[in-house]
Amino acid sequence: MNKKEIIELLKNNDKELFSRANDARKKYTGDGIHLRGLIEFSNICKRNCLYCGLQSSNKNITRYRMSEDEIITAAKNCTCKTIVLQSGEDDFFTTSKLCKIIEKIKENDVALTLSIGERSYSDYKEFYKAGADRYLLRIETTDKNLYKKMHPKASFENRKKCLYNLKELGYETGTGSLVGLPEQTIDSLADDILFYKKLDADMVGIGPFIPHPDTPLKGKLQTANFELALRMMSITRILLKDINIPATSAMETINPNGRIIALNAGANVIMPNATPLKYRAKYEIYPNKICTDEQPEKCDICIKSKIASIGRYVSEDKGFRTKNN
Ligand code: 5AD
Ligand code: FES
């Protein structure tokens, strides 16, 4: 698939794309759905990404950090085969603090994913040695000008470098994009997909941009972002074949059936929220996040019944990428 074809598929309204992606998902990854329990352990962030509710300039948010014990307990209580530790870019969590937490969590029979932003090569190396298996770092957009506007003082080149460092160190590396950012073009979205391919990403998470009222990008929600994000996801499945692709919570936030639709259009992963209830609503990357007042058990039942309703099942293994292409 070349760039021109990707652009055509993105512009098109053709629903056949979704069934093609669903066929590819079935062929390369099967019917099992991997659950990755997400622990949002700190909403403190030194960065100022324009779209994100956790940006350091946002004074309307109550900041929190979970203690080491709370993080380890949340991981123990989660029944998923993968634990994802996510936070803002919070320097309080030094390399040694994080390595200790990683080692503890890895005493359980789980895979561990980190999603804590840009760090040095040597930090990534330490985390890997401590037992981290995977890393999520969305490129967000490959449009360099847009990247610059969205990320004051940050460098697109460094973000790319981080992703290549993670790959080199042996992590299963996840990336992805925000879809529907102001001034984002279809042309650049096609480049995003080609970037995932070039990186040989093992996971790709794609979500619609949802404006947060306490950020400079506050404004009206573009519901069309859902369909576009879905098309991005389906094309990514067809092109990257055997990778892991989540049905993102942002999709469910703007469409009540969003995750099921995504699971039927190429996705094979769900990331249930495993953050203790008292912190959930405070991790407000975007407004109206799902499950912020659900007990973990309720989400567990809800997700399993959704999965069963479409004739799929919860995978029993850790869900590493099995190279099938
Ligand atoms: N809407 C949707 N997704 C967002 N993210 C950050 N802010 C928003 C928003 N306003 C996504 C980014 C980040 C991930 C953790 O959350 O893509 O990588
Ligand atoms: Fe939380 Fe459905 S996944 S209530």
GROMACS .gro file of C-alpha atoms and ligand atoms in nm:
model
  347
    1MET     CA    1   0.000   0.000   0.000
    2ASN     CA    2   0.152   0.334  -0.098
    3LYS     CA    3   0.078   0.679   0.038
    4LYS     CA    4  -0.167   0.761  -0.236
    5GLU     CA    5  -0.372   0.451  -0.160
    6ILE     CA    6  -0.369   0.526   0.212
    7ILE     CA    7  -0.496   0.879   0.146
    8GLU     CA    8  -0.772   0.738  -0.075
    9LEU     CA    9  -0.879   0.498   0.200
   10LEU     CA   10  -0.878   0.775   0.459
   11LYS     CA   11  -1.091   1.007   0.247
   12ASN     CA   12  -1.333   0.743   0.138
   13ASN     CA   13  -1.657   0.664   0.322
   14ASP     CA   14  -1.645   0.304   0.223
   15LYS     CA   15  -1.737   0.064   0.507
   16GLU     CA   16  -1.563  -0.226   0.336
   17LEU     CA   17  -1.235  -0.106   0.487
   18PHE     CA   18  -1.358  -0.214   0.830
   19SER     CA   19  -1.444  -0.569   0.727
   20ARG     CA   20  -1.111  -0.603   0.544
   21ALA     CA   21  -0.933  -0.496   0.862
   22ASN     CA   22  -1.145  -0.738   1.065
   23ASP     CA   23  -1.045  -1.022   0.831
   24ALA     CA   24  -0.677  -0.928   0.865
   25ARG     CA   25  -0.710  -0.914   1.244
   26LYS     CA   26  -0.863  -1.263   1.246
   27LYS     CA   27  -0.603  -1.405   1.012
   28TYR     CA   28  -0.297  -1.262   1.188
   29THR     CA   29  -0.399  -1.244   1.555
   30GLY     CA   30  -0.704  -1.470   1.592
   31ASP     CA   31  -1.012  -1.414   1.805
   32GLY     CA   32  -0.842  -1.370   2.144
   33ILE     CA   33  -0.855  -1.025   2.299
   34HIS     CA   34  -0.569  -0.920   2.523
   35LEU     CA   35  -0.655  -0.719   2.833
   36ARG     CA   36  -0.394  -0.473   2.955
   37GLY     CA   37  -0.468  -0.328   3.299
   38LEU     CA   38  -0.383   0.041   3.306
   39ILE     CA   39  -0.249   0.195   3.628
   40GLU     CA   40  -0.234   0.575   3.603
   41PHE     CA   41   0.011   0.626   3.888
   42SER     CA   42   0.083   1.002   3.866
   43ASN     CA   43  -0.089   1.290   3.690
   44ILE     CA   44   0.203   1.525   3.752
   45CYS     CA   45   0.368   1.630   3.430
   46LYS     CA   46   0.649   1.870   3.348
   47ARG     CA   47   0.538   1.911   2.988
   48ASN     CA   48   0.282   2.134   2.828
   49CYS     CA   49   0.131   1.944   2.537
   50LEU     CA   50  -0.142   2.175   2.416
   51TYR     CA   51  -0.411   1.907   2.387
   52CYS     CA   52  -0.358   1.733   2.719
   53GLY     CA   53  -0.545   1.800   3.042
   54LEU     CA   54  -0.241   1.699   3.248
   55GLN     CA   55  -0.026   1.979   3.104
   56SER     CA   56   0.174   2.161   3.373
   57SER     CA   57  -0.005   2.492   3.306
   58ASN     CA   58  -0.342   2.346   3.402
   59LYS     CA   59  -0.413   2.476   3.751
   60ASN     CA   60  -0.768   2.335   3.765
   61ILE     CA   61  -0.659   1.982   3.829
   62THR     CA   62  -0.582   1.812   4.160
   63ARG     CA   63  -0.247   1.648   4.127
   64TYR     CA   64  -0.164   1.310   4.278
   65ARG     CA   65   0.109   1.053   4.295
   66MET     CA   66   0.041   0.698   4.403
   67SER     CA   67   0.282   0.553   4.657
   68GLU     CA   68   0.502   0.261   4.569
   69ASP     CA   69   0.281   0.035   4.781
   70GLU     CA   70  -0.037   0.159   4.616
   71ILE     CA   71   0.107   0.091   4.271
   72ILE     CA   72   0.223  -0.258   4.359
   73THR     CA   73  -0.109  -0.339   4.527
   74ALA     CA   74  -0.307  -0.212   4.228
   75ALA     CA   75  -0.098  -0.436   4.004
   76LYS     CA   76  -0.154  -0.737   4.232
   77ASN     CA   77  -0.530  -0.679   4.236
   78CYS     CA   78  -0.552  -0.664   3.859
   79THR     CA   79  -0.635  -0.989   3.681
   80CYS     CA   80  -0.496  -0.883   3.342
   81LYS     CA   81  -0.190  -1.063   3.204
   82THR     CA   82  -0.029  -0.730   3.124
   83ILE     CA   83   0.011  -0.435   3.356
   84VAL     CA   84   0.060  -0.092   3.201
   85LEU     CA   85   0.218   0.175   3.419
   86GLN     CA   86   0.130   0.518   3.286
   87SER     CA   87   0.196   0.870   3.417
   88GLY     CA   88   0.276   1.223   3.321
   89GLU     CA   89   0.645   1.302   3.285
   90ASP     CA   90   0.709   1.312   3.657
   91ASP     CA   91   1.075   1.330   3.766
   92PHE     CA   92   0.981   1.236   4.121
   93PHE     CA   93   0.980   0.880   3.991
   94THR     CA   94   1.354   0.839   3.946
   95THR     CA   95   1.505   0.552   3.756
   96SER     CA   96   1.586   0.363   4.075
   97LYS     CA   97   1.236   0.414   4.222
   98LEU     CA   98   1.079   0.288   3.901
   99CYS     CA   99   1.314  -0.010   3.872
  100LYS     CA  100   1.218  -0.117   4.222
  101ILE     CA  101   0.847  -0.100   4.132
  102ILE     CA  102   0.906  -0.287   3.805
  103GLU     CA  103   1.095  -0.566   3.983
  104LYS     CA  104   0.820  -0.604   4.241
  105ILE     CA  105   0.542  -0.620   3.982
  106LYS     CA  106   0.740  -0.868   3.776
  107GLU     CA  107   0.735  -1.109   4.071
  108ASN     CA  108   0.381  -1.182   3.950
  109ASP     CA  109   0.340  -1.374   3.626
  110VAL     CA  110   0.263  -1.070   3.410
  111ALA     CA  111   0.404  -0.872   3.123
  112LEU     CA  112   0.484  -0.512   3.206
  113THR     CA  113   0.441  -0.208   2.984
  114LEU     CA  114   0.568   0.140   3.062
  115SER     CA  115   0.406   0.457   2.931
  116ILE     CA  116   0.593   0.737   3.105
  117GLY     CA  117   0.719   0.950   2.820
  118GLU     CA  118   1.061   1.051   2.697
  119ARG     CA  119   1.361   0.934   2.899
  120SER     CA  120   1.728   0.879   2.821
  121TYR     CA  121   1.869   0.570   2.653
  122SER     CA  122   2.030   0.465   2.979
  123ASP     CA  123   1.701   0.497   3.171
  124TYR     CA  124   1.523   0.283   2.912
  125LYS     CA  125   1.806   0.031   2.946
  126GLU     CA  126   1.769   0.019   3.326
  127PHE     CA  127   1.393  -0.030   3.305
  128TYR     CA  128   1.442  -0.310   3.056
  129LYS     CA  129   1.697  -0.479   3.280
  130ALA     CA  130   1.454  -0.447   3.572
  131GLY     CA  131   1.198  -0.644   3.371
  132ALA     CA  132   0.989  -0.404   3.164
  133ASP     CA  133   0.877  -0.581   2.846
  134ARG     CA  134   0.703  -0.311   2.648
  135TYR     CA  135   0.685   0.065   2.608
  136LEU     CA  136   0.417   0.294   2.473
  137LEU     CA  137   0.514   0.630   2.330
  138ARG     CA  138   0.283   0.777   2.073
  139ILE     CA  139   0.447   0.989   1.808
  140GLU     CA  140   0.115   1.183   1.819
  141THR     CA  141   0.173   1.337   1.475
  142THR     CA  142   0.450   1.310   1.216
  143ASP     CA  143   0.374   1.659   1.084
  144LYS     CA  144   0.682   1.839   1.219
  145ASN     CA  145   0.524   2.185   1.219
  146LEU     CA  146   0.214   2.063   1.393
  147TYR     CA  147   0.428   1.864   1.636
  148LYS     CA  148   0.616   2.181   1.724
  149LYS     CA  149   0.297   2.378   1.780
  150MET     CA  150   0.145   2.107   1.997
  151HIS     CA  151   0.455   2.044   2.209
  152PRO     CA  152   0.622   2.365   2.328
  153LYS     CA  153   0.995   2.321   2.392
  154ALA     CA  154   0.985   1.955   2.290
  155SER     CA  155   1.164   1.802   1.995
  156PHE     CA  156   1.013   1.580   1.729
  157GLU     CA  157   1.359   1.438   1.657
  158ASN     CA  158   1.403   1.336   2.019
  159ARG     CA  159   1.068   1.163   2.029
  160LYS     CA  160   1.157   0.964   1.721
  161LYS     CA  161   1.498   0.886   1.870
  162CYS     CA  162   1.331   0.755   2.186
  163LEU     CA  163   1.120   0.516   1.979
  164TYR     CA  164   1.423   0.384   1.791
  165ASN     CA  165   1.612   0.349   2.120
  166LEU     CA  166   1.328   0.142   2.265
  167LYS     CA  167   1.326  -0.082   1.959
  168GLU     CA  168   1.702  -0.127   1.975
  169LEU     CA  169   1.689  -0.222   2.343
  170GLY     CA  170   1.445  -0.503   2.269
  171TYR     CA  171   1.118  -0.359   2.396
  172GLU     CA  172   0.797  -0.438   2.222
  173THR     CA  173   0.741  -0.082   2.115
  174GLY     CA  174   0.408   0.088   2.080
  175THR     CA  175   0.333   0.417   1.916
  176GLY     CA  176   0.031   0.588   1.762
  177SER     CA  177  -0.140   0.916   1.690
  178LEU     CA  178  -0.404   1.160   1.794
  179VAL     CA  179  -0.658   1.205   1.518
  180GLY     CA  180  -0.838   1.535   1.464
  181LEU     CA  181  -0.588   1.783   1.602
  182PRO     CA  182  -0.643   2.137   1.473
  183GLU     CA  183  -0.472   2.184   1.135
  184GLN     CA  184  -0.388   1.814   1.103
  185THR     CA  185  -0.407   1.701   0.740
  186ILE     CA  186  -0.505   1.372   0.580
  187ASP     CA  187  -0.168   1.377   0.410
  188SER     CA  188   0.010   1.381   0.746
  189LEU     CA  189  -0.213   1.102   0.881
  190ALA     CA  190  -0.101   0.886   0.590
  191ASP     CA  191   0.259   0.968   0.686
  192ASP     CA  192   0.183   0.860   1.043
  193ILE     CA  193   0.083   0.514   0.920
  194LEU     CA  194   0.397   0.490   0.704
  195PHE     CA  195   0.598   0.589   1.010
  196TYR     CA  196   0.450   0.301   1.215
  197LYS     CA  197   0.546   0.068   0.935
  198LYS     CA  198   0.900   0.202   0.905
  199LEU     CA  199   0.956   0.177   1.280
  200ASP     CA  200   0.810  -0.174   1.268
  201ALA     CA  201   0.590  -0.082   1.565
  202ASP     CA  202   0.469  -0.380   1.767
  203MET     CA  203   0.164  -0.194   1.893
  204VAL     CA  204  -0.026   0.106   1.759
  205GLY     CA  205  -0.282   0.301   1.960
  206ILE     CA  206  -0.494   0.551   1.773
  207GLY     CA  207  -0.749   0.776   1.934
  208PRO     CA  208  -0.967   1.072   1.844
  209PHE     CA  209  -0.864   1.409   1.986
  210ILE     CA  210  -1.114   1.521   2.250
  211PRO     CA  211  -1.082   1.891   2.345
  212HIS     CA  212  -1.024   1.954   2.714
  213PRO     CA  213  -1.188   2.271   2.853
  214ASP     CA  214  -0.884   2.363   3.064
  215THR     CA  215  -0.639   2.365   2.773
  216PRO     CA  216  -0.565   2.612   2.492
  217LEU     CA  217  -0.738   2.372   2.250
  218LYS     CA  218  -1.071   2.385   2.431
  219GLY     CA  219  -1.362   2.389   2.193
  220LYS     CA  220  -1.621   2.181   2.022
  221LEU     CA  221  -1.583   1.807   1.998
  222GLN     CA  222  -1.556   1.697   1.636
  223THR     CA  223  -1.750   1.373   1.631
  224ALA     CA  224  -1.614   1.304   1.282
  225ASN     CA  225  -1.282   1.232   1.454
  226PHE     CA  226  -1.423   0.896   1.557
  227GLU     CA  227  -1.470   0.769   1.203
  228LEU     CA  228  -1.133   0.906   1.094
  229ALA     CA  229  -0.953   0.747   1.390
  230LEU     CA  230  -1.128   0.420   1.308
  231ARG     CA  231  -1.017   0.439   0.944
  232MET     CA  232  -0.659   0.508   1.057
  233MET     CA  233  -0.677   0.204   1.283
  234SER     CA  234  -0.817  -0.025   1.011
  235ILE     CA  235  -0.556   0.078   0.756
  236THR     CA  236  -0.284   0.024   1.017
  237ARG     CA  237  -0.414  -0.328   1.076
  238ILE     CA  238  -0.414  -0.410   0.706
  239LEU     CA  239  -0.064  -0.272   0.656
  240LEU     CA  240   0.108  -0.390   0.975
  241LYS     CA  241  -0.078  -0.721   0.993
  242ASP     CA  242   0.019  -0.905   1.314
  243ILE     CA  243   0.069  -0.616   1.557
  244ASN     CA  244  -0.138  -0.542   1.867
  245ILE     CA  245  -0.398  -0.268   1.832
  246PRO     CA  246  -0.616  -0.141   2.118
  247ALA     CA  247  -0.976  -0.036   2.094
  248THR     CA  248  -0.900   0.291   2.271
  249SER     CA  249  -1.096   0.439   2.560
  250ALA     CA  250  -1.103   0.772   2.376
  251MET     CA  251  -1.304   0.598   2.101
  252GLU     CA  252  -1.555   0.476   2.360
  253THR     CA  253  -1.571   0.825   2.511
  254ILE     CA  254  -1.705   0.980   2.193
  255ASN     CA  255  -1.909   0.681   2.079
  256PRO     CA  256  -2.092   0.467   2.339
  257ASN     CA  257  -2.022   0.156   2.135
  258GLY     CA  258  -1.678   0.269   2.026
  259ARG     CA  259  -1.470  -0.019   2.155
  260ILE     CA  260  -1.693  -0.287   2.005
  261ILE     CA  261  -1.690  -0.106   1.673
  262ALA     CA  262  -1.310  -0.090   1.693
  263LEU     CA  263  -1.280  -0.460   1.785
  264ASN     CA  264  -1.478  -0.535   1.470
  265ALA     CA  265  -1.256  -0.311   1.258
  266GLY     CA  266  -0.907  -0.439   1.336
  267ALA     CA  267  -0.848  -0.401   1.712
  268ASN     CA  268  -0.749  -0.696   1.933
  269VAL     CA  269  -0.667  -0.530   2.267
  270ILE     CA  270  -0.862  -0.356   2.544
  271MET     CA  271  -0.702  -0.157   2.823
  272PRO     CA  272  -0.929  -0.172   3.130
  273ASN     CA  273  -0.866   0.096   3.388
  274ALA     CA  274  -0.693  -0.057   3.692
  275THR     CA  275  -0.624   0.272   3.870
  276PRO     CA  276  -0.767   0.288   4.224
  277LEU     CA  277  -1.107   0.453   4.208
  278LYS     CA  278  -1.008   0.753   4.419
  279TYR     CA  279  -0.754   0.867   4.159
  280ARG     CA  280  -0.931   0.779   3.835
  281ALA     CA  281  -1.126   1.098   3.775
  282LYS     CA  282  -0.813   1.302   3.843
  283TYR     CA  283  -0.625   1.148   3.552
  284GLU     CA  284  -0.817   1.369   3.316
  285ILE     CA  285  -0.618   1.369   2.992
  286TYR     CA  286  -0.947   1.454   2.818
  287PRO     CA  287  -1.299   1.513   2.958
  288ASN     CA  288  -1.572   1.251   3.012
  289LYS     CA  289  -1.332   0.959   3.030
  290ILE     CA  290  -1.513   0.630   3.066
  291CYS     CA  291  -1.521   0.420   3.383
  292THR     CA  292  -1.409   0.694   3.619
  293ASP     CA  293  -1.667   0.587   3.876
  294GLU     CA  294  -1.691   0.217   3.809
  295GLN     CA  295  -1.554  -0.040   4.054
  296PRO     CA  296  -1.288  -0.260   3.889
  297GLU     CA  297  -1.516  -0.566   3.921
  298LYS     CA  298  -1.787  -0.387   3.727
  299CYS     CA  299  -1.552  -0.306   3.441
  300ASP     CA  300  -1.436  -0.665   3.445
  301ILE     CA  301  -1.790  -0.797   3.397
  302CYS     CA  302  -1.876  -0.524   3.149
  303ILE     CA  303  -1.573  -0.588   2.929
  304LYS     CA  304  -1.613  -0.965   2.936
  305SER     CA  305  -1.977  -0.945   2.836
  306LYS     CA  306  -1.895  -0.704   2.554
  307ILE     CA  307  -1.627  -0.941   2.427
  308ALA     CA  308  -1.859  -1.241   2.447
  309SER     CA  309  -2.134  -1.049   2.267
  310ILE     CA  310  -1.922  -1.037   1.951
  311GLY     CA  311  -1.814  -1.401   1.967
  312ARG     CA  312  -1.462  -1.332   2.084
  313TYR     CA  313  -1.281  -1.440   2.401
  314VAL     CA  314  -1.031  -1.308   2.654
  315SER     CA  315  -0.685  -1.437   2.576
  316GLU     CA  316  -0.513  -1.638   2.849
  317ASP     CA  317  -0.158  -1.551   2.748
  318LYS     CA  318   0.047  -1.235   2.786
  319GLY     CA  319  -0.024  -1.126   2.433
  320PHE     CA  320   0.319  -1.062   2.292
  321ARG     CA  321   0.328  -0.990   1.923
  322THR     CA  322   0.359  -1.318   1.738
  323LYS     CA  323   0.522  -1.240   1.411
  324ASN     CA  324   0.292  -1.388   1.152
  325ASN     CA  325   0.376  -1.192   0.844
  3265AD     N1  326  -0.784   1.371   2.359
  3265AD     C1  327  -0.755   1.244   2.326
  3265AD     N2  328  -0.639   1.184   2.358
  3265AD     C2  329  -0.547   1.255   2.426
  3265AD     N3  330  -0.424   1.224   2.470
  3265AD     C3  331  -0.372   1.332   2.532
  3265AD     N4  332  -0.462   1.433   2.531
  3265AD     C4  333  -0.571   1.388   2.464
  3265AD     C5  334  -0.696   1.447   2.428
  3265AD     N5  335  -0.727   1.573   2.460
  3265AD     C6  336  -0.356   1.097   2.441
  3265AD     C7  337  -0.217   1.119   2.381
  3265AD     C8  338  -0.126   1.044   2.475
  3265AD     C9  339  -0.219   0.947   2.542
  3265AD    C10  340  -0.172   0.894   2.672
  3265AD     O1  341  -0.337   1.021   2.557
  3265AD     O2  342  -0.213   1.063   2.251
  3265AD     O3  343  -0.019   0.979   2.410
  327FES    FE1  344  -1.577   0.004   3.278
  327FES    FE2  345  -1.760  -0.096   3.096
  327FES     S1  346  -1.543  -0.110   3.098
  327FES     S2  347  -1.795   0.000   3.291
   0.00000   0.00000   0.00000
